[in-house]
mmCIF file of C-alpha atoms in Angstrom:
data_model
loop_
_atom_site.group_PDB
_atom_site.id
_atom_site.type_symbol
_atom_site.label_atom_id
_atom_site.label_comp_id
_atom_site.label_asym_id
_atom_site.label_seq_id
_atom_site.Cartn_x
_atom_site.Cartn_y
_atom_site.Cartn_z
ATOM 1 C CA UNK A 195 93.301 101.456 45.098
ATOM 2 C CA UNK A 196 95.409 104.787 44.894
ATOM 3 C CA UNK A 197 93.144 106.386 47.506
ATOM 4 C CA UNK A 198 93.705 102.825 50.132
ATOM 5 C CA UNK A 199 97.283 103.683 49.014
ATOM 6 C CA UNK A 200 97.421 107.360 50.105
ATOM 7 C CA UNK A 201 95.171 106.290 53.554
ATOM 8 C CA UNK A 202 97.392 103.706 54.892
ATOM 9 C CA UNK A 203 100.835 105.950 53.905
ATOM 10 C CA UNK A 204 99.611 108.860 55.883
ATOM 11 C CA UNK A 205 97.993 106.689 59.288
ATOM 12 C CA UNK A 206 101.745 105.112 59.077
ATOM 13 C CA UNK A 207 103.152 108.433 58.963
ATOM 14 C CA UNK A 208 100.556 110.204 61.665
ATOM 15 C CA UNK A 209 101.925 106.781 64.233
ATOM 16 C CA UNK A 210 105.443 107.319 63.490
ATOM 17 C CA UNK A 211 104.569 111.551 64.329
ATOM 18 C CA UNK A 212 102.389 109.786 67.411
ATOM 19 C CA UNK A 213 105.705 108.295 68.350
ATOM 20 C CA UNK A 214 108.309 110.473 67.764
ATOM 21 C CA UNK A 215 105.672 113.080 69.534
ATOM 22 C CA UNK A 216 105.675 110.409 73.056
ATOM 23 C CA UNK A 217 109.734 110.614 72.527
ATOM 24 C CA UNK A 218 109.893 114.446 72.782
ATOM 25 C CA UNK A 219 107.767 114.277 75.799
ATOM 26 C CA UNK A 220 110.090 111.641 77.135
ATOM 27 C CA UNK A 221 112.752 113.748 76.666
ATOM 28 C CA UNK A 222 111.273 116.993 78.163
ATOM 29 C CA UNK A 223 110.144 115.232 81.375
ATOM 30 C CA UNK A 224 114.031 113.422 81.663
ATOM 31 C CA UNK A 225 115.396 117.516 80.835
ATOM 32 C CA UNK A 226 112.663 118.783 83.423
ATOM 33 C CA UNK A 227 113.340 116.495 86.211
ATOM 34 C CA UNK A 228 117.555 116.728 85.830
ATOM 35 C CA UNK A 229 116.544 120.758 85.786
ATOM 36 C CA UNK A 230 114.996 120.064 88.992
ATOM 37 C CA UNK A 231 117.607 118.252 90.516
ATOM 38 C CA UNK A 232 119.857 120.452 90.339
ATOM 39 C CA UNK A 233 117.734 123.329 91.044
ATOM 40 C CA UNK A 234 119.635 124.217 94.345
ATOM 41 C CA UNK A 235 123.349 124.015 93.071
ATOM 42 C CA UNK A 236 123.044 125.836 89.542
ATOM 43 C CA UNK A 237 119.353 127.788 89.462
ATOM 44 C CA UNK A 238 120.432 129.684 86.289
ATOM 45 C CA UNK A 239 121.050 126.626 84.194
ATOM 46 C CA UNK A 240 118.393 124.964 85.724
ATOM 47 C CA UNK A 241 115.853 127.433 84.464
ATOM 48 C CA UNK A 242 117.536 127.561 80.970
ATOM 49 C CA UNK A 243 116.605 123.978 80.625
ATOM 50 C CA UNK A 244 113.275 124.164 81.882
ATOM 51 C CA UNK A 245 112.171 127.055 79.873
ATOM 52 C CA UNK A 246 114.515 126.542 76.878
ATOM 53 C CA UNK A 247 114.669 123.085 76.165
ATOM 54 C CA UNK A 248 112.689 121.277 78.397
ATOM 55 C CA UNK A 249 109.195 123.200 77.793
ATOM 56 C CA UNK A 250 109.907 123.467 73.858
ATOM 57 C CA UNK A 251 110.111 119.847 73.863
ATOM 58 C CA UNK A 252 107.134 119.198 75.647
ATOM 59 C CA UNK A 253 104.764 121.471 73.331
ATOM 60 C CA UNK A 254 106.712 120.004 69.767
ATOM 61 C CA UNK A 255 105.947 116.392 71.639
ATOM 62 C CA UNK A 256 101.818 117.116 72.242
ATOM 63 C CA UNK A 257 101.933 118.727 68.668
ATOM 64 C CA UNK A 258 103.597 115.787 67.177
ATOM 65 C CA UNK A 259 101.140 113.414 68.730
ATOM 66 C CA UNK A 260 98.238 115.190 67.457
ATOM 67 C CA UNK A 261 97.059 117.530 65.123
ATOM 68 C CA UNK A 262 97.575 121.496 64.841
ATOM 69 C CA UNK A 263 93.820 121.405 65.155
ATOM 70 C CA UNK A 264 94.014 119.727 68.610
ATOM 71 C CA UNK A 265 97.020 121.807 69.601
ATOM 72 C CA UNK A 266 95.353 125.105 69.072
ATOM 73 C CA UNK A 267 92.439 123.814 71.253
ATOM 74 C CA UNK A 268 94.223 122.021 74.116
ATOM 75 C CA UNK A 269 97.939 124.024 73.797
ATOM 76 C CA UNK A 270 96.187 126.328 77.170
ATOM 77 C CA UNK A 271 95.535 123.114 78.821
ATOM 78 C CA UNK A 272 98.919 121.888 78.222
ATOM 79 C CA UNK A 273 100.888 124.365 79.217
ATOM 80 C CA UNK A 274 98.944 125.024 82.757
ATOM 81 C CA UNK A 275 99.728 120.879 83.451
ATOM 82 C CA UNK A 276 103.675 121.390 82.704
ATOM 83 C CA UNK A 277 103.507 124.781 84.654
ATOM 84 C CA UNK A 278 101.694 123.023 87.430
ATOM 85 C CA UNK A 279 103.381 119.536 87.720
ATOM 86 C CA UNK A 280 106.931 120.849 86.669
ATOM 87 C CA UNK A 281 107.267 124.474 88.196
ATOM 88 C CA UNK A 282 104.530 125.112 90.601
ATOM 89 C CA UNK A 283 104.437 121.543 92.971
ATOM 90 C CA UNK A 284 108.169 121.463 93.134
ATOM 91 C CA UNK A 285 108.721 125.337 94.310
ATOM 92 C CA UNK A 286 106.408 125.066 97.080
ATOM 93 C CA UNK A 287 108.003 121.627 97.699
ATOM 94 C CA UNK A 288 111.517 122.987 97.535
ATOM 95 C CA UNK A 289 110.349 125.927 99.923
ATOM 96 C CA UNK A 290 109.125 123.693 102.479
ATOM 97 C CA UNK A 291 112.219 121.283 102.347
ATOM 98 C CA UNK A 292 114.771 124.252 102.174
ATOM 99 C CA UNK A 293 112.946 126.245 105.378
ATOM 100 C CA UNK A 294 113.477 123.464 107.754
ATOM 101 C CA UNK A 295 117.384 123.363 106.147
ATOM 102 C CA UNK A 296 118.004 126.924 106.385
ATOM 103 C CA UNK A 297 116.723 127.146 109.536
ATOM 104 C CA UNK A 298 118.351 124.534 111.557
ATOM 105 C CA UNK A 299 121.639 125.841 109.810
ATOM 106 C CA UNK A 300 120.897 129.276 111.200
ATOM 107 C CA UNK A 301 120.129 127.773 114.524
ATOM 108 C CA UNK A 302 122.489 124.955 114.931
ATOM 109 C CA UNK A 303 125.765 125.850 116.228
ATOM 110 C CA UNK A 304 126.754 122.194 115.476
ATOM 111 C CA UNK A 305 126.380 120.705 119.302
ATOM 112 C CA UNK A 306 122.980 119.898 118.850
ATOM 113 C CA UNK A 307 122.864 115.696 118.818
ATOM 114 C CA UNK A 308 119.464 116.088 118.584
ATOM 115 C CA UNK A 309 117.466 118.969 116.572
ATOM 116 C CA UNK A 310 113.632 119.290 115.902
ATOM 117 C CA UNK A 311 112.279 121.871 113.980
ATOM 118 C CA UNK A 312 109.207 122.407 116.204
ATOM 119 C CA UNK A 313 109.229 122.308 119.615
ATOM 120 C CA UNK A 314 104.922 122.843 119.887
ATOM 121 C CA UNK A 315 102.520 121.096 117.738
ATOM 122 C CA UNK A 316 101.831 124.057 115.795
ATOM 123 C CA UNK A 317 104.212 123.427 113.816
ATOM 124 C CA UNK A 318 102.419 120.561 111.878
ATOM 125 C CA UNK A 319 100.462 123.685 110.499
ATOM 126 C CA UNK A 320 103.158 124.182 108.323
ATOM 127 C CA UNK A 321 102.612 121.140 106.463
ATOM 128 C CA UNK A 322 98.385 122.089 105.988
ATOM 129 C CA UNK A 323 98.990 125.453 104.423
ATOM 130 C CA UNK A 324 101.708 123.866 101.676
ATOM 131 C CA UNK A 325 98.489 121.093 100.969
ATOM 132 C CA UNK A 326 95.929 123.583 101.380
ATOM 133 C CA UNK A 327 97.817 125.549 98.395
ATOM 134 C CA UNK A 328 98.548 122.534 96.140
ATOM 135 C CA UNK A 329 94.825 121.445 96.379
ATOM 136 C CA UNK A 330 93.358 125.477 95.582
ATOM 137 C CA UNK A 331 96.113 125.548 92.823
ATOM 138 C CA UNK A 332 95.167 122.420 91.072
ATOM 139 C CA UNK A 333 91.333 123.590 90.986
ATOM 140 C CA UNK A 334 92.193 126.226 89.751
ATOM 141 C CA UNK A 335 94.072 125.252 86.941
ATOM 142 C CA UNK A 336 92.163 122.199 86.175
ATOM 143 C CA UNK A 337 88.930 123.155 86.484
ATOM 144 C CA UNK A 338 88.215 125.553 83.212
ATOM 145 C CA UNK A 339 84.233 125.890 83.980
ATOM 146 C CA UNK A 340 85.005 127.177 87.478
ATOM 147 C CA UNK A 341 82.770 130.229 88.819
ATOM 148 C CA UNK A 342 83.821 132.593 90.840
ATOM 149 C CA UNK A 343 87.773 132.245 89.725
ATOM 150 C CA UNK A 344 88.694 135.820 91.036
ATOM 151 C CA UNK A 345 87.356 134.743 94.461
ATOM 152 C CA UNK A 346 89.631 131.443 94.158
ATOM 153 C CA UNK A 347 92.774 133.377 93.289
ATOM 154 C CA UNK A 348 92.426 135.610 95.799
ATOM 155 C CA UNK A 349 92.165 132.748 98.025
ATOM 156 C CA UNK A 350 95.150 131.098 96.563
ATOM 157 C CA UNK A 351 97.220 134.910 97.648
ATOM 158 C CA UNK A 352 95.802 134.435 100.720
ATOM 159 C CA UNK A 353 96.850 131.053 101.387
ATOM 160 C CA UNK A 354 100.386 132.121 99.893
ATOM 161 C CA UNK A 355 100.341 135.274 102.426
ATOM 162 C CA UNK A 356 99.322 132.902 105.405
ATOM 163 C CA UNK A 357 101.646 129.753 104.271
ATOM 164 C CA UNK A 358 105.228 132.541 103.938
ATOM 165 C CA UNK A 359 103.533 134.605 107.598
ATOM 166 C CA UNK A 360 103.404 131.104 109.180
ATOM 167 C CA UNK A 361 106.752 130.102 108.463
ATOM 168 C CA UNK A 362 108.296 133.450 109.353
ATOM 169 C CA UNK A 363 106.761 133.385 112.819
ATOM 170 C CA UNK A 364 107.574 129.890 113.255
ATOM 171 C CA UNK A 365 111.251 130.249 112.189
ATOM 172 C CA UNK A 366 112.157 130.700 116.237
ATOM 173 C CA UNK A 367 110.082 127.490 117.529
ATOM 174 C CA UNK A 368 112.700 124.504 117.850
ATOM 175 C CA UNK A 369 113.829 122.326 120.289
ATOM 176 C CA UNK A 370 116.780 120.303 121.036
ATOM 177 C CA UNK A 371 119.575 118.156 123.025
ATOM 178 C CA UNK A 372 123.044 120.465 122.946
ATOM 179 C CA UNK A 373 126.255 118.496 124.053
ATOM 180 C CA UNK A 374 126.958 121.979 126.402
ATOM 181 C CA UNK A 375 123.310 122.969 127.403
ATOM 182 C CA UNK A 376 121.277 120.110 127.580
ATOM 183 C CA UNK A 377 117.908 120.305 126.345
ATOM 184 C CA UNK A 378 116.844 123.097 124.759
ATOM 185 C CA UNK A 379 113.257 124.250 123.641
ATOM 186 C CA UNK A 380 112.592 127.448 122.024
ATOM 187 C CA UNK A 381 108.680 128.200 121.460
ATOM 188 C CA UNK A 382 107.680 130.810 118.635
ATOM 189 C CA UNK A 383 106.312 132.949 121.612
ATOM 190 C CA UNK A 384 110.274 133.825 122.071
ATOM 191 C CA UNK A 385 110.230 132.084 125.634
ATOM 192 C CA UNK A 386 113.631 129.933 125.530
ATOM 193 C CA UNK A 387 113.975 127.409 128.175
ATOM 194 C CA UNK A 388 117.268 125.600 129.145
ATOM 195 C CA UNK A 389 117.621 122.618 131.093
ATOM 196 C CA UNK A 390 121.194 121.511 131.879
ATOM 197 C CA UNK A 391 122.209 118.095 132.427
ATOM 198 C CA UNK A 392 122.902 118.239 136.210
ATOM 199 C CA UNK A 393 118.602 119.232 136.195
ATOM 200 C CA UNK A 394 118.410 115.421 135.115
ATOM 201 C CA UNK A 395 118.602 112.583 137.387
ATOM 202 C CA UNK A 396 117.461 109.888 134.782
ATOM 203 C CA UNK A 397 117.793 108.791 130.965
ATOM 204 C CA UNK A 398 114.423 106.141 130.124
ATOM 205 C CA UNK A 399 115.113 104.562 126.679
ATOM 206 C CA UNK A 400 111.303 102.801 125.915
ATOM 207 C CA UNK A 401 110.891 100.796 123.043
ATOM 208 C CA UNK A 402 107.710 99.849 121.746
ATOM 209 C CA UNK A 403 105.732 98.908 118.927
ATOM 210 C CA UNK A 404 103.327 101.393 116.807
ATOM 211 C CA UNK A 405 100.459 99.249 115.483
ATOM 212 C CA UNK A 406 98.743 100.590 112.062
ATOM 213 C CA UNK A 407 95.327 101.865 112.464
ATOM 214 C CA UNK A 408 93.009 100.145 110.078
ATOM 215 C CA UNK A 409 91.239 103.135 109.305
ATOM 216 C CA UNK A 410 94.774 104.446 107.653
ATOM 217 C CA UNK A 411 95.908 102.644 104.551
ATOM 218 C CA UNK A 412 99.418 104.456 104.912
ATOM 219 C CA UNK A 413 99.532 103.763 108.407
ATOM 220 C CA UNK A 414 102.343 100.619 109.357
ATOM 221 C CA UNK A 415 103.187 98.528 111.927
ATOM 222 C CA UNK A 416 106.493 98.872 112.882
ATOM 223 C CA UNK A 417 109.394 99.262 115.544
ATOM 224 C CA UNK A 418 109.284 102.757 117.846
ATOM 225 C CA UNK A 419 111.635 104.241 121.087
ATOM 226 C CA UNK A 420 112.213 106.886 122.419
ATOM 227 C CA UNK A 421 114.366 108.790 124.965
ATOM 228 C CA UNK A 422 112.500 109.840 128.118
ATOM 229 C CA UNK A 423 114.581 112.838 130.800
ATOM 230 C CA UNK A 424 113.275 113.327 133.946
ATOM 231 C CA UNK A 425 114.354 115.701 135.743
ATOM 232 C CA UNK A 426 114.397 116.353 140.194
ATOM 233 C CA UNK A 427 111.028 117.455 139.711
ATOM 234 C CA UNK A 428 109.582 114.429 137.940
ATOM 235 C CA UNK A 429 109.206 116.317 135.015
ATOM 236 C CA UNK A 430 109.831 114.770 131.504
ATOM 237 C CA UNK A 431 110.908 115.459 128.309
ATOM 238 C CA UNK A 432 110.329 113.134 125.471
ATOM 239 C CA UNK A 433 111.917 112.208 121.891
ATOM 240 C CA UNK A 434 110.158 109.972 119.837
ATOM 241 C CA UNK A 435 111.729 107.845 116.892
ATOM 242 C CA UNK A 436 109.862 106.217 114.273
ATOM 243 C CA UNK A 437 112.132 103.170 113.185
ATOM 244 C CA UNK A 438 115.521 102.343 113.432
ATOM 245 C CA UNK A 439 118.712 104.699 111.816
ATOM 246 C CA UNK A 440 122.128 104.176 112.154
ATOM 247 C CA UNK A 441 121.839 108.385 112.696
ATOM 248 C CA UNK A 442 119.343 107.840 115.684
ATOM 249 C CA UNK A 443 121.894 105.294 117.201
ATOM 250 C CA UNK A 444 124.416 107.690 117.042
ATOM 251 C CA UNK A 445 123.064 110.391 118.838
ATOM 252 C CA UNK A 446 121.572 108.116 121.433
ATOM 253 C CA UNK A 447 125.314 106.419 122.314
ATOM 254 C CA UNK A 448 126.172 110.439 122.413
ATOM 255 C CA UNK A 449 123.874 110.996 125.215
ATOM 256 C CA UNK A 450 124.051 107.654 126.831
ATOM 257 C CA UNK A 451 128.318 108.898 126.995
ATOM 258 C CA UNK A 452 126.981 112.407 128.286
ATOM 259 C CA UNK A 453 124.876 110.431 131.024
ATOM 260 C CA UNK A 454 127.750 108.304 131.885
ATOM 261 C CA UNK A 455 130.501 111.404 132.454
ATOM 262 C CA UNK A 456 127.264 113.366 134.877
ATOM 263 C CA UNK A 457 126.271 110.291 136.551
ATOM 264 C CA UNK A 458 122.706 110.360 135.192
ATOM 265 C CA UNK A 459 120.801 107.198 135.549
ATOM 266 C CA UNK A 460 120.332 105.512 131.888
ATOM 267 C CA UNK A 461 117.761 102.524 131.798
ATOM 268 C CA UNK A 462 117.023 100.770 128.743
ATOM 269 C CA UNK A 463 113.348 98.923 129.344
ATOM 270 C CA UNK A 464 113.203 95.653 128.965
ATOM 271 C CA UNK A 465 111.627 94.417 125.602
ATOM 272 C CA UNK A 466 108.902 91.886 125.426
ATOM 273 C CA UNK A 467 108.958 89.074 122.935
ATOM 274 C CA UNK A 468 106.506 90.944 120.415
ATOM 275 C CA UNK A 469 108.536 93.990 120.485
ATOM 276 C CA UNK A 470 111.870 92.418 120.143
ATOM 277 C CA UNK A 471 110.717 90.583 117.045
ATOM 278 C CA UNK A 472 109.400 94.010 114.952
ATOM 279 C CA UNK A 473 112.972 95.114 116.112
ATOM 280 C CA UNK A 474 115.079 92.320 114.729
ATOM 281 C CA UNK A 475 112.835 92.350 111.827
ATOM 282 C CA UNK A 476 113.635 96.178 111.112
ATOM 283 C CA UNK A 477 116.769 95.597 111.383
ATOM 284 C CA UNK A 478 117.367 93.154 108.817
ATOM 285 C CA UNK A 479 114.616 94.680 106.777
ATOM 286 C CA UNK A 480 117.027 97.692 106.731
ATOM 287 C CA UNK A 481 120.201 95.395 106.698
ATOM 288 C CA UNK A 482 121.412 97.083 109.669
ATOM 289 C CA UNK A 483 124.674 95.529 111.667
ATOM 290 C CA UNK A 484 122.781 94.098 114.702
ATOM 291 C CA UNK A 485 125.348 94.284 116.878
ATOM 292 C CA UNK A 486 125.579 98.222 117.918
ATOM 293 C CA UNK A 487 121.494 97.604 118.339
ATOM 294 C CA UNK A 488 122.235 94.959 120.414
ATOM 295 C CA UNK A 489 124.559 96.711 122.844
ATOM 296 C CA UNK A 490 122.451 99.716 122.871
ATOM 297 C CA UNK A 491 119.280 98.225 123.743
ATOM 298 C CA UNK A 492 120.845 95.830 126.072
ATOM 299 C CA UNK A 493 119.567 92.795 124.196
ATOM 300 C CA UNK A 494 120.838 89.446 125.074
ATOM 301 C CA UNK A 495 119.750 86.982 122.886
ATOM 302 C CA UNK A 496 121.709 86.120 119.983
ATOM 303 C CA UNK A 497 120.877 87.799 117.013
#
């Protein structure tokens, strides 16, 4: 009876430490993620809680919720999943965000009503490296019977060495429409080309519908436009825009203004019954005011 006693006292106590263990982890991920947050305005503090507070709290949580046995065994394990998820995928996150930040900061002069960070497709490569390094990073922490793990690090430098080279020689490729110059395109080659507004004779505004492929699960269907220059030579430029922003509004009235004081043509195509109803749907999806959309695009029925 004593011994029945003694049993169910301590697997009470080991699911109130099971418990209390799930809390501290609670806690360390709610520390980690406010760290994270506000990585970019106080980094010091930031790494004080992540290392100080946050990371204690996560190793006293997966000791709580098992035994010093386990912990000894798996404590390796643990800490390469907090250094992974916590530290590792957000830098090279935050690296990627902050590039295209920092650069369009050091590029824009604040006339540019439209900015892209690439003005070639190249530029998408940017995006491969930073997944080609999460995926090597992840087998290599997670994978513990892994041969040949020298080989896979030095992969992981090399992908680090190509992913920072990539993004230094792209930081010149950019393109854009600047309220002075007109349209602007700057390829990482260093060629800059300028085309002023008096090269354009017409302003195309084409909306259209993109249909999701069924072979993509992410893929939508949903509302698309974009802004098509042509220039004396028949030569176009394009901007594409996947849904509807109040942003992307603005800087299209901004041009259509620009068009108005040159005496550029600016055409808004005609929308067909299909395409006008993924367009009012967007916009009360999104709970946008109709009416600017309205003007814009020229539509006349009643919303």
């Amino acid at each position: 009876m004593m011994l029945l006693l003694v049993f169910s006292i301590t697997k009470e106590v080991n699911e109130i430490k099971k418990y209390i263990g799930i809390i501290f982890l609670v806690f360390s991920l709610v520390f980690a993620f406010g760290a994270l947050s506000e990585f970019e305005e106080n980094m010091t503090a930031s790494i004080f809680i992540l290392f100080l507070v946050s990371l204690p709290l996560y190793l006293l949580g997966q000791l709580m919720r098992t035994s010093w046995t386990d912990f000894k065994k798996k404590v390796k394990r643990w800490l390469a999943i907090y250094v992974y998820c916590i530290i590792i995928v957000p830098l090279i996150f935050y690296s990627y965000e902050t590039y295209e930040e920092r650069k369009q900061k050091a590029i824009s002069d604040g006339k540019y009503i439209l900015y892209e960070p690439g003005a070639s497709e190249l530029s998408s490569l940017s995006l491969v490296f930073m997944l080609a390094l999460l995926l090597f990073i992840s087998i290599r922490f997670f994978s513990p019977d892994l041969k040949r793990k020298r080989l896979l690090t030095g992969i992981i430098i090399g992908t680090v060495f190509l992913y920072s080279g990539f993004q230094y020689v792209m930081w010149s490729d950019y393109r854009g429409i600047h309220q002075d110059l007109g349209l602007v395109s700057h390829s990482w080659t260093g060629k800059r080309t300028v085309k002023s507004f008096d090269e354009i004779k017409g302003i195309y505004v084409q909306p259209s519908v993109h249909k999701a492929k069924l072979s993509d699960p992410t893929d939508e269907t949903e509302f698309t436009w974009k802004l098509i220059f042509v220039d004396h030579h028949n030569e176009k430029v394009e901007y594409h825009f996947r849904s509807l922003s109040k942003d992307s509004l603005e800087a299209a009235q901004q041009i259509k203004g620009i068009a108005q004081d040159s005496q550029i043509l600016f055409r808004v195509n005609d929308m067909s019954d299909q395409i006008f109803k993924w367009f009012d749907f967007e916009l009360e999806l999104k709970e946008l005011d109709k009416e600017p959309f309205y003007q814009f695009f020229e539509v006349n029925k009643s919303p």
